[in-house]
Coordinates of C-alpha atoms and ligand atoms in Angstrom, one line a residue:
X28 CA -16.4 18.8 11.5
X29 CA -19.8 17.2 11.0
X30 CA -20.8 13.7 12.3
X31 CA -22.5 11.7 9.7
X32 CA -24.7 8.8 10.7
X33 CA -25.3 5.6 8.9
X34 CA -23.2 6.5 5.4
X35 CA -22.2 4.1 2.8
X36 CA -18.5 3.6 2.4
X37 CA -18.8 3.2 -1.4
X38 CA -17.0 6.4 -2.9
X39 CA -14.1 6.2 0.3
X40 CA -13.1 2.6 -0.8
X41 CA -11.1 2.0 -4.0
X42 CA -12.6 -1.6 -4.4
X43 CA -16.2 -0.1 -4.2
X44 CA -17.9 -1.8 -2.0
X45 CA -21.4 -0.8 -0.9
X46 CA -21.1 -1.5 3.0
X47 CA -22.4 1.1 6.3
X48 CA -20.8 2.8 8.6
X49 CA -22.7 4.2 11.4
X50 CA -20.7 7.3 12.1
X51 CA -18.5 9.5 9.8
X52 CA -16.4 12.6 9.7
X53 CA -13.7 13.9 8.5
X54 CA -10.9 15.9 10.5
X55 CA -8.4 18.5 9.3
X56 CA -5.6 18.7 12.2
X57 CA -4.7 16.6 15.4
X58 CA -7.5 19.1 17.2
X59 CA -10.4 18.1 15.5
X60 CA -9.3 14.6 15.7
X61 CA -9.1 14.7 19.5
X62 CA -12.6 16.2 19.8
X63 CA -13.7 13.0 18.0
X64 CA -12.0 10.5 19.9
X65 CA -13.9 9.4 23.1
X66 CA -10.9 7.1 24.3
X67 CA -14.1 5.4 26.3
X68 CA -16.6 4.3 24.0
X69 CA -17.4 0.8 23.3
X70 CA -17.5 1.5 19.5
X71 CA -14.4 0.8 17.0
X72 CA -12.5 3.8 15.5
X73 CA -11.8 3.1 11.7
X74 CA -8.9 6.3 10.2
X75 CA -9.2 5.8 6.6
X76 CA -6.9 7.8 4.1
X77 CA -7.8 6.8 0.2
X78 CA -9.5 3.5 1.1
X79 CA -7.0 1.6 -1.6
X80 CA -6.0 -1.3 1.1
X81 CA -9.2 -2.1 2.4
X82 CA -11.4 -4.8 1.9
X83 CA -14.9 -4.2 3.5
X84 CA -17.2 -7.5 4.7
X85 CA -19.7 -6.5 6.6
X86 CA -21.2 -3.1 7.8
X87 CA -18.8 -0.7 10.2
X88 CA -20.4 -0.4 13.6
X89 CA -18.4 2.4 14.8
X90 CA -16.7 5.5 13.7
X91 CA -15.2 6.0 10.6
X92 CA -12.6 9.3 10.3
X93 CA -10.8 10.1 7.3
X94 CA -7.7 11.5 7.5
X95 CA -7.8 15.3 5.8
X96 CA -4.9 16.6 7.4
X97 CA -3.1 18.5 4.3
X98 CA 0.3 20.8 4.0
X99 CA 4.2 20.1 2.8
X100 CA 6.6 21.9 3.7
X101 CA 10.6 21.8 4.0
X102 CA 11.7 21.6 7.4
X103 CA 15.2 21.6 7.2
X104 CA 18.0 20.5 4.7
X105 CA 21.7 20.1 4.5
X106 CA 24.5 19.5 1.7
X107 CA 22.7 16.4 0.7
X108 CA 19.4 15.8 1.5
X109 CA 15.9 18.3 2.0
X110 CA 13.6 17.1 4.6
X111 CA 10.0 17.3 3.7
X112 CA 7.1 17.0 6.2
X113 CA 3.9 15.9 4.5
X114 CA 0.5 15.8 5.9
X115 CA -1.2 12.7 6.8
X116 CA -4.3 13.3 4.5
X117 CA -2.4 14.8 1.1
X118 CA -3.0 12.7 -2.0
X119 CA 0.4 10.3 -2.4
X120 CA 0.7 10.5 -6.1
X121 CA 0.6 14.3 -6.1
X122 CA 2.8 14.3 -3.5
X123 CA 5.6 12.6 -5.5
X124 CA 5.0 14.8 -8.5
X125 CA 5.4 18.1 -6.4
X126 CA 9.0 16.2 -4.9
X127 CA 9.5 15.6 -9.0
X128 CA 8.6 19.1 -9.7
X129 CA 10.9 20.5 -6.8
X130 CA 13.8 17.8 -8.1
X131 CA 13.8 16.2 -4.6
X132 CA 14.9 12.7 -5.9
X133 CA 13.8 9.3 -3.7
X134 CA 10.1 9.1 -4.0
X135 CA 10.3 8.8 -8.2
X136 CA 9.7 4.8 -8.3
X137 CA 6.7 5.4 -6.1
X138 CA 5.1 7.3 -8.3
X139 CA 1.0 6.6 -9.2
X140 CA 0.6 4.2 -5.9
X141 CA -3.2 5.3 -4.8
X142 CA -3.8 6.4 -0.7
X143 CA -2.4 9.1 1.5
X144 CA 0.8 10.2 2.6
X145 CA 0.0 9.1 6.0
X146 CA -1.0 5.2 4.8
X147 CA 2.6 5.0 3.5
X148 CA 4.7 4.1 6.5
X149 CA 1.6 1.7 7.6
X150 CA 2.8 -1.1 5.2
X151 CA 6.0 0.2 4.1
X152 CA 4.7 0.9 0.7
X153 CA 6.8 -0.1 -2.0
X154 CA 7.3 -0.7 -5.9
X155 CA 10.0 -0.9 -8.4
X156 CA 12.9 -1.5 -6.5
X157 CA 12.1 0.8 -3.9
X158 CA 10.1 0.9 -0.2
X159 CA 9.0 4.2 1.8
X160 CA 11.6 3.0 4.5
X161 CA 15.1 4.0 2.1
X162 CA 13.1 7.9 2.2
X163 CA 11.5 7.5 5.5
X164 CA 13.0 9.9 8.0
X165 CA 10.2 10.2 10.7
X166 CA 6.4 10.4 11.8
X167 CA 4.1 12.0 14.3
X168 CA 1.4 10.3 15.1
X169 CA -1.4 10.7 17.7
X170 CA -2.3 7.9 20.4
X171 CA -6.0 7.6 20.8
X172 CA -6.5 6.4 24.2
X173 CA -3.4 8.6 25.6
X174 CA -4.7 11.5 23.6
X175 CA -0.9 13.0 23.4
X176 CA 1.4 12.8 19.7
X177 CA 4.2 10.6 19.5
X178 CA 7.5 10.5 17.2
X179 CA 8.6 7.4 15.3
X180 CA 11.9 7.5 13.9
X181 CA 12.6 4.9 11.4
X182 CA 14.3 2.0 13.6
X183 CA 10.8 2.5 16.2
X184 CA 8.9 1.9 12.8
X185 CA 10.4 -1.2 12.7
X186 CA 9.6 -1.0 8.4
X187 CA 9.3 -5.0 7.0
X188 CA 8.5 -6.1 3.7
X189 CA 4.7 -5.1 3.8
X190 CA 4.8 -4.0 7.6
X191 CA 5.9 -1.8 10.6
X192 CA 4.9 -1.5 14.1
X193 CA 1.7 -0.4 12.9
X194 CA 0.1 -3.2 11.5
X195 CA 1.1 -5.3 13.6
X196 CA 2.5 -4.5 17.6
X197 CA 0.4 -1.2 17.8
X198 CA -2.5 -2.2 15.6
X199 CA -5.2 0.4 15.8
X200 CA -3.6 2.4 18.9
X201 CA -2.7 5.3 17.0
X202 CA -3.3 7.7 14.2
X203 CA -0.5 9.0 11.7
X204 CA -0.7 12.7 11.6
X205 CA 2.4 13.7 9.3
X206 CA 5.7 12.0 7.8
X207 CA 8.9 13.5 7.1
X208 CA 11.0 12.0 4.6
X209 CA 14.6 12.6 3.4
X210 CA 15.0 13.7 -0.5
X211 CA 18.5 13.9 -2.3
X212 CA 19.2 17.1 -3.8
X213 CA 21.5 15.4 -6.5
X214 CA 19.5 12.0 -7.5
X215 CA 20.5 8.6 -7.3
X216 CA 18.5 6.3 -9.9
X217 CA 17.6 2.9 -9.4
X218 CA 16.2 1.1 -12.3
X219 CA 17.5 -2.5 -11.4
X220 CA 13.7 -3.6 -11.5
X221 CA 13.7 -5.8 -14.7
X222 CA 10.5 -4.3 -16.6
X223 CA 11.9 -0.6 -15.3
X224 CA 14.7 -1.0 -17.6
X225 CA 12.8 -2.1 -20.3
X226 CA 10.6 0.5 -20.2
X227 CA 13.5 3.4 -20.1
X228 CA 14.5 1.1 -23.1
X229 CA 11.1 1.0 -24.7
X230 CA 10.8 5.3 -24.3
X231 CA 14.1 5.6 -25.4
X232 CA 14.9 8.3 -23.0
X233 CA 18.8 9.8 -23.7
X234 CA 19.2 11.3 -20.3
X235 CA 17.7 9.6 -17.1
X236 CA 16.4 11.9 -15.0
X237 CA 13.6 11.3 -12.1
X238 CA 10.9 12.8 -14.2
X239 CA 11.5 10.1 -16.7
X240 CA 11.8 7.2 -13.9
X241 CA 8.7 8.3 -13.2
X242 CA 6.8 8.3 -16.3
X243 CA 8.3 5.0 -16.6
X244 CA 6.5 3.5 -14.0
X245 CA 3.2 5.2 -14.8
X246 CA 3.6 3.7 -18.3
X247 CA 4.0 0.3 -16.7
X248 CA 1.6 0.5 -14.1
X249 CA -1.4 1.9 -16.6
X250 CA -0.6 -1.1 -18.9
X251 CA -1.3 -3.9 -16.1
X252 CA -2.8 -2.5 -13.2
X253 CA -6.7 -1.5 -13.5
X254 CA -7.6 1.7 -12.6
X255 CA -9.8 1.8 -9.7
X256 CA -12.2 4.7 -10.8
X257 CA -12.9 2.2 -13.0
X258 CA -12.7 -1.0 -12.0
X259 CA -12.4 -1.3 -7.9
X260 CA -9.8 -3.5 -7.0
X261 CA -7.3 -2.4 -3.9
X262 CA -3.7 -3.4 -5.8
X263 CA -1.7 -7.0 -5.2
X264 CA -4.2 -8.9 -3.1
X265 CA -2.0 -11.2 -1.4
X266 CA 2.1 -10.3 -0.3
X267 CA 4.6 -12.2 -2.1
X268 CA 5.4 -15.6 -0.4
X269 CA 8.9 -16.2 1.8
X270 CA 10.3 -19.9 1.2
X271 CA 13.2 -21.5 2.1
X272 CA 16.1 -22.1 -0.7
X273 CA 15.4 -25.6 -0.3
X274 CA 11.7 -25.2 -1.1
X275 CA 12.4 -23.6 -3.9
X276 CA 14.6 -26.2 -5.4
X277 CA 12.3 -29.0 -4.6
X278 CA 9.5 -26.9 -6.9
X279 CA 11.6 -26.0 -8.9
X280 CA 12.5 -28.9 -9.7
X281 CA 8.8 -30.1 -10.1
X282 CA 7.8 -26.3 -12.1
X283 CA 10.8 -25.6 -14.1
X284 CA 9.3 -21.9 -14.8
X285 CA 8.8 -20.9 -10.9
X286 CA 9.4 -17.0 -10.7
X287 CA 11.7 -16.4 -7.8
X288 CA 14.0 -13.7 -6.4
X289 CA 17.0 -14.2 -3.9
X290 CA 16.5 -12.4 -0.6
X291 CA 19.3 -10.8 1.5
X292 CA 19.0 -13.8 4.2
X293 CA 19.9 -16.3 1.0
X294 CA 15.6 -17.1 1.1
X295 CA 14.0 -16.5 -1.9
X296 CA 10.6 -14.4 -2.2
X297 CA 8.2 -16.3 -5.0
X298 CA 5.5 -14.1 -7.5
X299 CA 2.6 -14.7 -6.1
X300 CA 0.7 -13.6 -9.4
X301 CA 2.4 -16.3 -11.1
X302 CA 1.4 -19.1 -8.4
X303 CA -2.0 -17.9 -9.2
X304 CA -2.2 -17.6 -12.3
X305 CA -0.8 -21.0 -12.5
X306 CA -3.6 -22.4 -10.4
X307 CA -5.8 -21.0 -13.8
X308 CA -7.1 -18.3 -11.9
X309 CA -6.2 -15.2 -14.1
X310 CA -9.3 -13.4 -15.6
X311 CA -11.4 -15.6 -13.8
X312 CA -14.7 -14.2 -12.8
X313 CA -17.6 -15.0 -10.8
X314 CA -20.3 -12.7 -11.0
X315 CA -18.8 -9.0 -10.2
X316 CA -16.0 -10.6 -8.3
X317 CA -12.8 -11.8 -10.0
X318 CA -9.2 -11.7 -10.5
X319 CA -7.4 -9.7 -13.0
X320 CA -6.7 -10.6 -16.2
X321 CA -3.6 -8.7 -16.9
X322 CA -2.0 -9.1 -13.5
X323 CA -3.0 -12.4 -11.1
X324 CA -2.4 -10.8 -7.9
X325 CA -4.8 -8.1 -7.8
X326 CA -8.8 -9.2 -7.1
X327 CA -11.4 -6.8 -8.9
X328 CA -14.9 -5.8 -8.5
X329 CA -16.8 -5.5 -11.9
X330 CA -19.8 -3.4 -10.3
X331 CA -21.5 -4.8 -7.7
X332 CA -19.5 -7.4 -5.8
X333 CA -19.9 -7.7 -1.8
X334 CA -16.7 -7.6 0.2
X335 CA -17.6 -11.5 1.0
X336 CA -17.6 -12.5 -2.5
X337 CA -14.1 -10.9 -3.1
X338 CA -12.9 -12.7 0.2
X339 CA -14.5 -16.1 -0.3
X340 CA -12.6 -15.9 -3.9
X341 CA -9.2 -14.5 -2.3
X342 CA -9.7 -17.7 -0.1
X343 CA -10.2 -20.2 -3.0
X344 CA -7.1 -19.2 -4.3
X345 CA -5.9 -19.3 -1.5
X346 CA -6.7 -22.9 -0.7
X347 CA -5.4 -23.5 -4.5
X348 CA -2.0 -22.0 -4.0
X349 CA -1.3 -24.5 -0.9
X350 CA -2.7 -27.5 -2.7
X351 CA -0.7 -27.2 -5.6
X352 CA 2.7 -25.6 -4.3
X353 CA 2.5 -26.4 -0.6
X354 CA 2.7 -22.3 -0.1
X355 CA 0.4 -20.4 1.9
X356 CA -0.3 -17.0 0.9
X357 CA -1.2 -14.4 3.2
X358 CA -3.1 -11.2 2.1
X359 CA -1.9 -7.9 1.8
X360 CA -4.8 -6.0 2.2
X361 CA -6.7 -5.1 5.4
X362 CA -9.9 -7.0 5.7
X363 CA -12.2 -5.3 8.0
Ligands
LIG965 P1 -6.3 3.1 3.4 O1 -6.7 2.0 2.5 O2 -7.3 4.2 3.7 O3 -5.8 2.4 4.8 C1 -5.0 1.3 4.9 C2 -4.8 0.9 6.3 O4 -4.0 1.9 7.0 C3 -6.1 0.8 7.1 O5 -5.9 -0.2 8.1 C4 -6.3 2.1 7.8 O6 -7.0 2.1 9.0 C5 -4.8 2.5 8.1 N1 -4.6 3.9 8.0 C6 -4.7 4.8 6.9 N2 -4.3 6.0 7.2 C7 -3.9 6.0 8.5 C8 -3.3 7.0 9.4 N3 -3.1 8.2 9.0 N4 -3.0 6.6 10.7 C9 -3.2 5.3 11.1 N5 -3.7 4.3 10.3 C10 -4.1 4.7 9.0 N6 0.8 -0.6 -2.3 C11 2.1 -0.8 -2.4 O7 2.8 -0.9 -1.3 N7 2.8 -0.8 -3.6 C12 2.1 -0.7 -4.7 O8 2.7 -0.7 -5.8 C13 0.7 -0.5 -4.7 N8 0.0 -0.4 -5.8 C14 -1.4 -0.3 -5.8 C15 -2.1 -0.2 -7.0 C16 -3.5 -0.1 -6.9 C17 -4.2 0.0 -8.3 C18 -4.2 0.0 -5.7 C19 -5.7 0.2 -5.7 C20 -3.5 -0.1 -4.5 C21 -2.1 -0.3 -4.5 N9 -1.3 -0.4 -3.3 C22 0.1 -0.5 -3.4 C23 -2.0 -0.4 -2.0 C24 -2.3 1.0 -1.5 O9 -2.3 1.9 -2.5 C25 -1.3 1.4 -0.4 O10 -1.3 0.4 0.6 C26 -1.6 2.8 0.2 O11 -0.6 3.2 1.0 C27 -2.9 2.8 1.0 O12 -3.2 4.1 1.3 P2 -4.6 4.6 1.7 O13 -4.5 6.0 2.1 O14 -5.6 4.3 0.6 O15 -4.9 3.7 2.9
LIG966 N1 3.5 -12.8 -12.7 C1 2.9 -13.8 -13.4 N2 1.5 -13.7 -13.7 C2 0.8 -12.6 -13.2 C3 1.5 -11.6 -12.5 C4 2.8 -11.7 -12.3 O1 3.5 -14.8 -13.8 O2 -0.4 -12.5 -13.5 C5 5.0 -12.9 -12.5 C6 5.8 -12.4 -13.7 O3 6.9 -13.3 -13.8 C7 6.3 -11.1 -13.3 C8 6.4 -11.3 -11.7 O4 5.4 -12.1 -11.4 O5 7.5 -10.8 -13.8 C9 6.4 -10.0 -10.9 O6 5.2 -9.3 -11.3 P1 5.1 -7.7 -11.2 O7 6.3 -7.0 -11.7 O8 3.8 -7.2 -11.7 O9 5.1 -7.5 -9.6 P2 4.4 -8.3 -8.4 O10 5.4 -9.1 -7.7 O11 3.2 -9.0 -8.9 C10 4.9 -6.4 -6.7 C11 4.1 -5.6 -5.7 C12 3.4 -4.5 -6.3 C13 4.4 -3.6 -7.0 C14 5.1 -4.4 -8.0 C15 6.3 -3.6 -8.6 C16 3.6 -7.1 -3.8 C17 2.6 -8.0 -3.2 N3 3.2 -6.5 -4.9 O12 3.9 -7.0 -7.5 O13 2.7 -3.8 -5.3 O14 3.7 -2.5 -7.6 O15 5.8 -5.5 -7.4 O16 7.3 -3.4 -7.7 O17 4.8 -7.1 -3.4 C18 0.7 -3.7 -4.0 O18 1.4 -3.9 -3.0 O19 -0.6 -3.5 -4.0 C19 1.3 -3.6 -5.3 C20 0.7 -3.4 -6.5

């Protein structure tokens, strides 16, 4: 448990940006992360797990701690369901492929999403069809002024599209130290995602099973989202905009092609990667900064990009999006 000073953030940050920190260290249970806590110094805490929903501006004058709390293990199951506990600080990806492995069905859709197990219930992580919150059983987490661990259980995570408690009523008060989640033993698929099916088409699988829901989603998500070993970028930039049904059928009216979906409270939820690319930003680039040219939503760094450039860009768009369609975006990833 070593204190680094004055670091750069470059290789913990999947967009790759070359900002400070003045502190760093890792920790590797809830004891080394309470020696590093001084609940009474002036200077920020930042607990970063894979670094894939961050956006860095400006230098970090405080503590940085990354989150290297490991382990899974089954804590207790019943006719139906196992209950797995996951460290905070294990990789999410291999995570769902040792649930694949151990045919624990639930986590299969999420499969290849970058981060930690223990960034999952921040935002309520979700993708093809399915969000942490239909798995999510409960969390320990540790408050840092308190010092002393708390349980969520999944109505006190108050899980949103995008959000929970975390991001937004206790923003920054505590630290996730483990989540438990609640796998089928006999699977239940869901492929209603449109480009799921078309995949399980495409591979002409003969028996759906999770492994091959899973390799389905890795096919798509290789084919339009870049990989950020190789090009940084920290996944959809901005969250899918809320409108009205009325709102919708005024711009529909005036953009015949608008990509909507109806919402359970009769609203409809628009694709923000096509009001983007619609505005003509798709492959756009301006020096290292830019936006993807396979998939709107997501904002890259080609090499050398500063944080600033990718927000001044994300706020073009931005400004764009609401001249054009009268809808404000609002972004997904953390900007610190
Ligand atoms: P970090 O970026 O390290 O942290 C994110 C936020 O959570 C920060 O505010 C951090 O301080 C806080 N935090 C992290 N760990 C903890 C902890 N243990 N306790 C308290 N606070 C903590 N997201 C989706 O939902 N769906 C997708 O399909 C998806 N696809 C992506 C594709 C790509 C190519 C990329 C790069 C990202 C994608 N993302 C997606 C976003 C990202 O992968 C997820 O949000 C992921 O959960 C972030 O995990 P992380 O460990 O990297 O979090
Ligand atoms: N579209 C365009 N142009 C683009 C991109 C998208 O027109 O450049 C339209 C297409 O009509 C497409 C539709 O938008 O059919 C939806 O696109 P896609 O299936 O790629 O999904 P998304 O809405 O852009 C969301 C999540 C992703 C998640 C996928 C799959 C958000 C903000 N993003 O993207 O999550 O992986 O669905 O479920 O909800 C993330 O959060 O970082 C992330 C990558």
């Amino acid at each position: 448990m070593q204190i680094q000073e004055n670091i750069s953030l470059k290789p913990y940050n999947s967009f790759a940006i070359d900002i400070k920190a003045r502190s760093f260290a890792s920790f590797g249970d809830i004891e080394e992360l309470s020696e590093l806590i001084t609940p009474n110094s002036k200077l920020p805490t930042l607990i970063l797990g894979g670094g894939s929903n961050i956006l860095f501006t400006q230098d970090f004058n405080g503590l940085v701690l990354k989150n290297e709390i490991k382990g899974i293990v089954k804590i207790k199951e019943d006719d139906e369901f196992v209950y797995i506990q996951a460290g905070a600080g294990e990789n999410w990806h291999q995570f769902v492929l040792y649930c694949i492995e151990n045919e624990w069905a639930g986590v299969e859709n999420l499969s290849l999403i970058p981060g930690c197990v223990g960034a999952s219930p921040m935002q309520n992580i979700g993708a093809y069809g399915v969000e942490i919150k239909d798995v999510f059983h409960e969390l320990k987490a540790f408050h840092k002024k308190e010092k002393t661990n708390y349980a969520f259980d999944l109505k006190a995570c108050d899980f949103g599209y995008r959000e929970s408690v975390f991001k937004r009523k206790y923003k920054d008060e505590f630290v996730i130290t483990n989540v438990t989640f609640r796998l089928r033993k006999q699977p239940v698929f869901n492929t209603s995602y449109g480009a799921l099916e078309q995949e399980l088409e495409k591979m002409e699988v003969k028996e759906l099973s999770i492994k091959s829901i899973s390799d389905a989603v890795i096919n798509i998500r290789s084919s339009k989202l870049p990989n950020p070993n190789e090009i940084g970028n920290a996944g959809s930039f901005f969250k899918n905009p809320e409108v009205s049904n009325e709102q919708f059928s005024i711009l529909q009216k005036e953009f015949p092609s608008i990509v909507g979906y109806v919402l359970s409270n009769g609203n409809m939820k628009l694709a923000a990667g096509w009001l983007i690319e619609q505005c003509g930003w798709k492959g756009y680039r301006k020096g290292d900064a830019g936006c993807h040219a396979m998939q709107a939503l997501v904002l890259v760094n080609y090499g050398n990009a500063k944080g600033e450039e990718i927000y001044n860009l994300s706020e073009e768009i931005l400004q764009s999006v609401k001249e054009k369609f009268a809808v404000i975006l609002e972004r997904e990833v953390n900007i610190i």
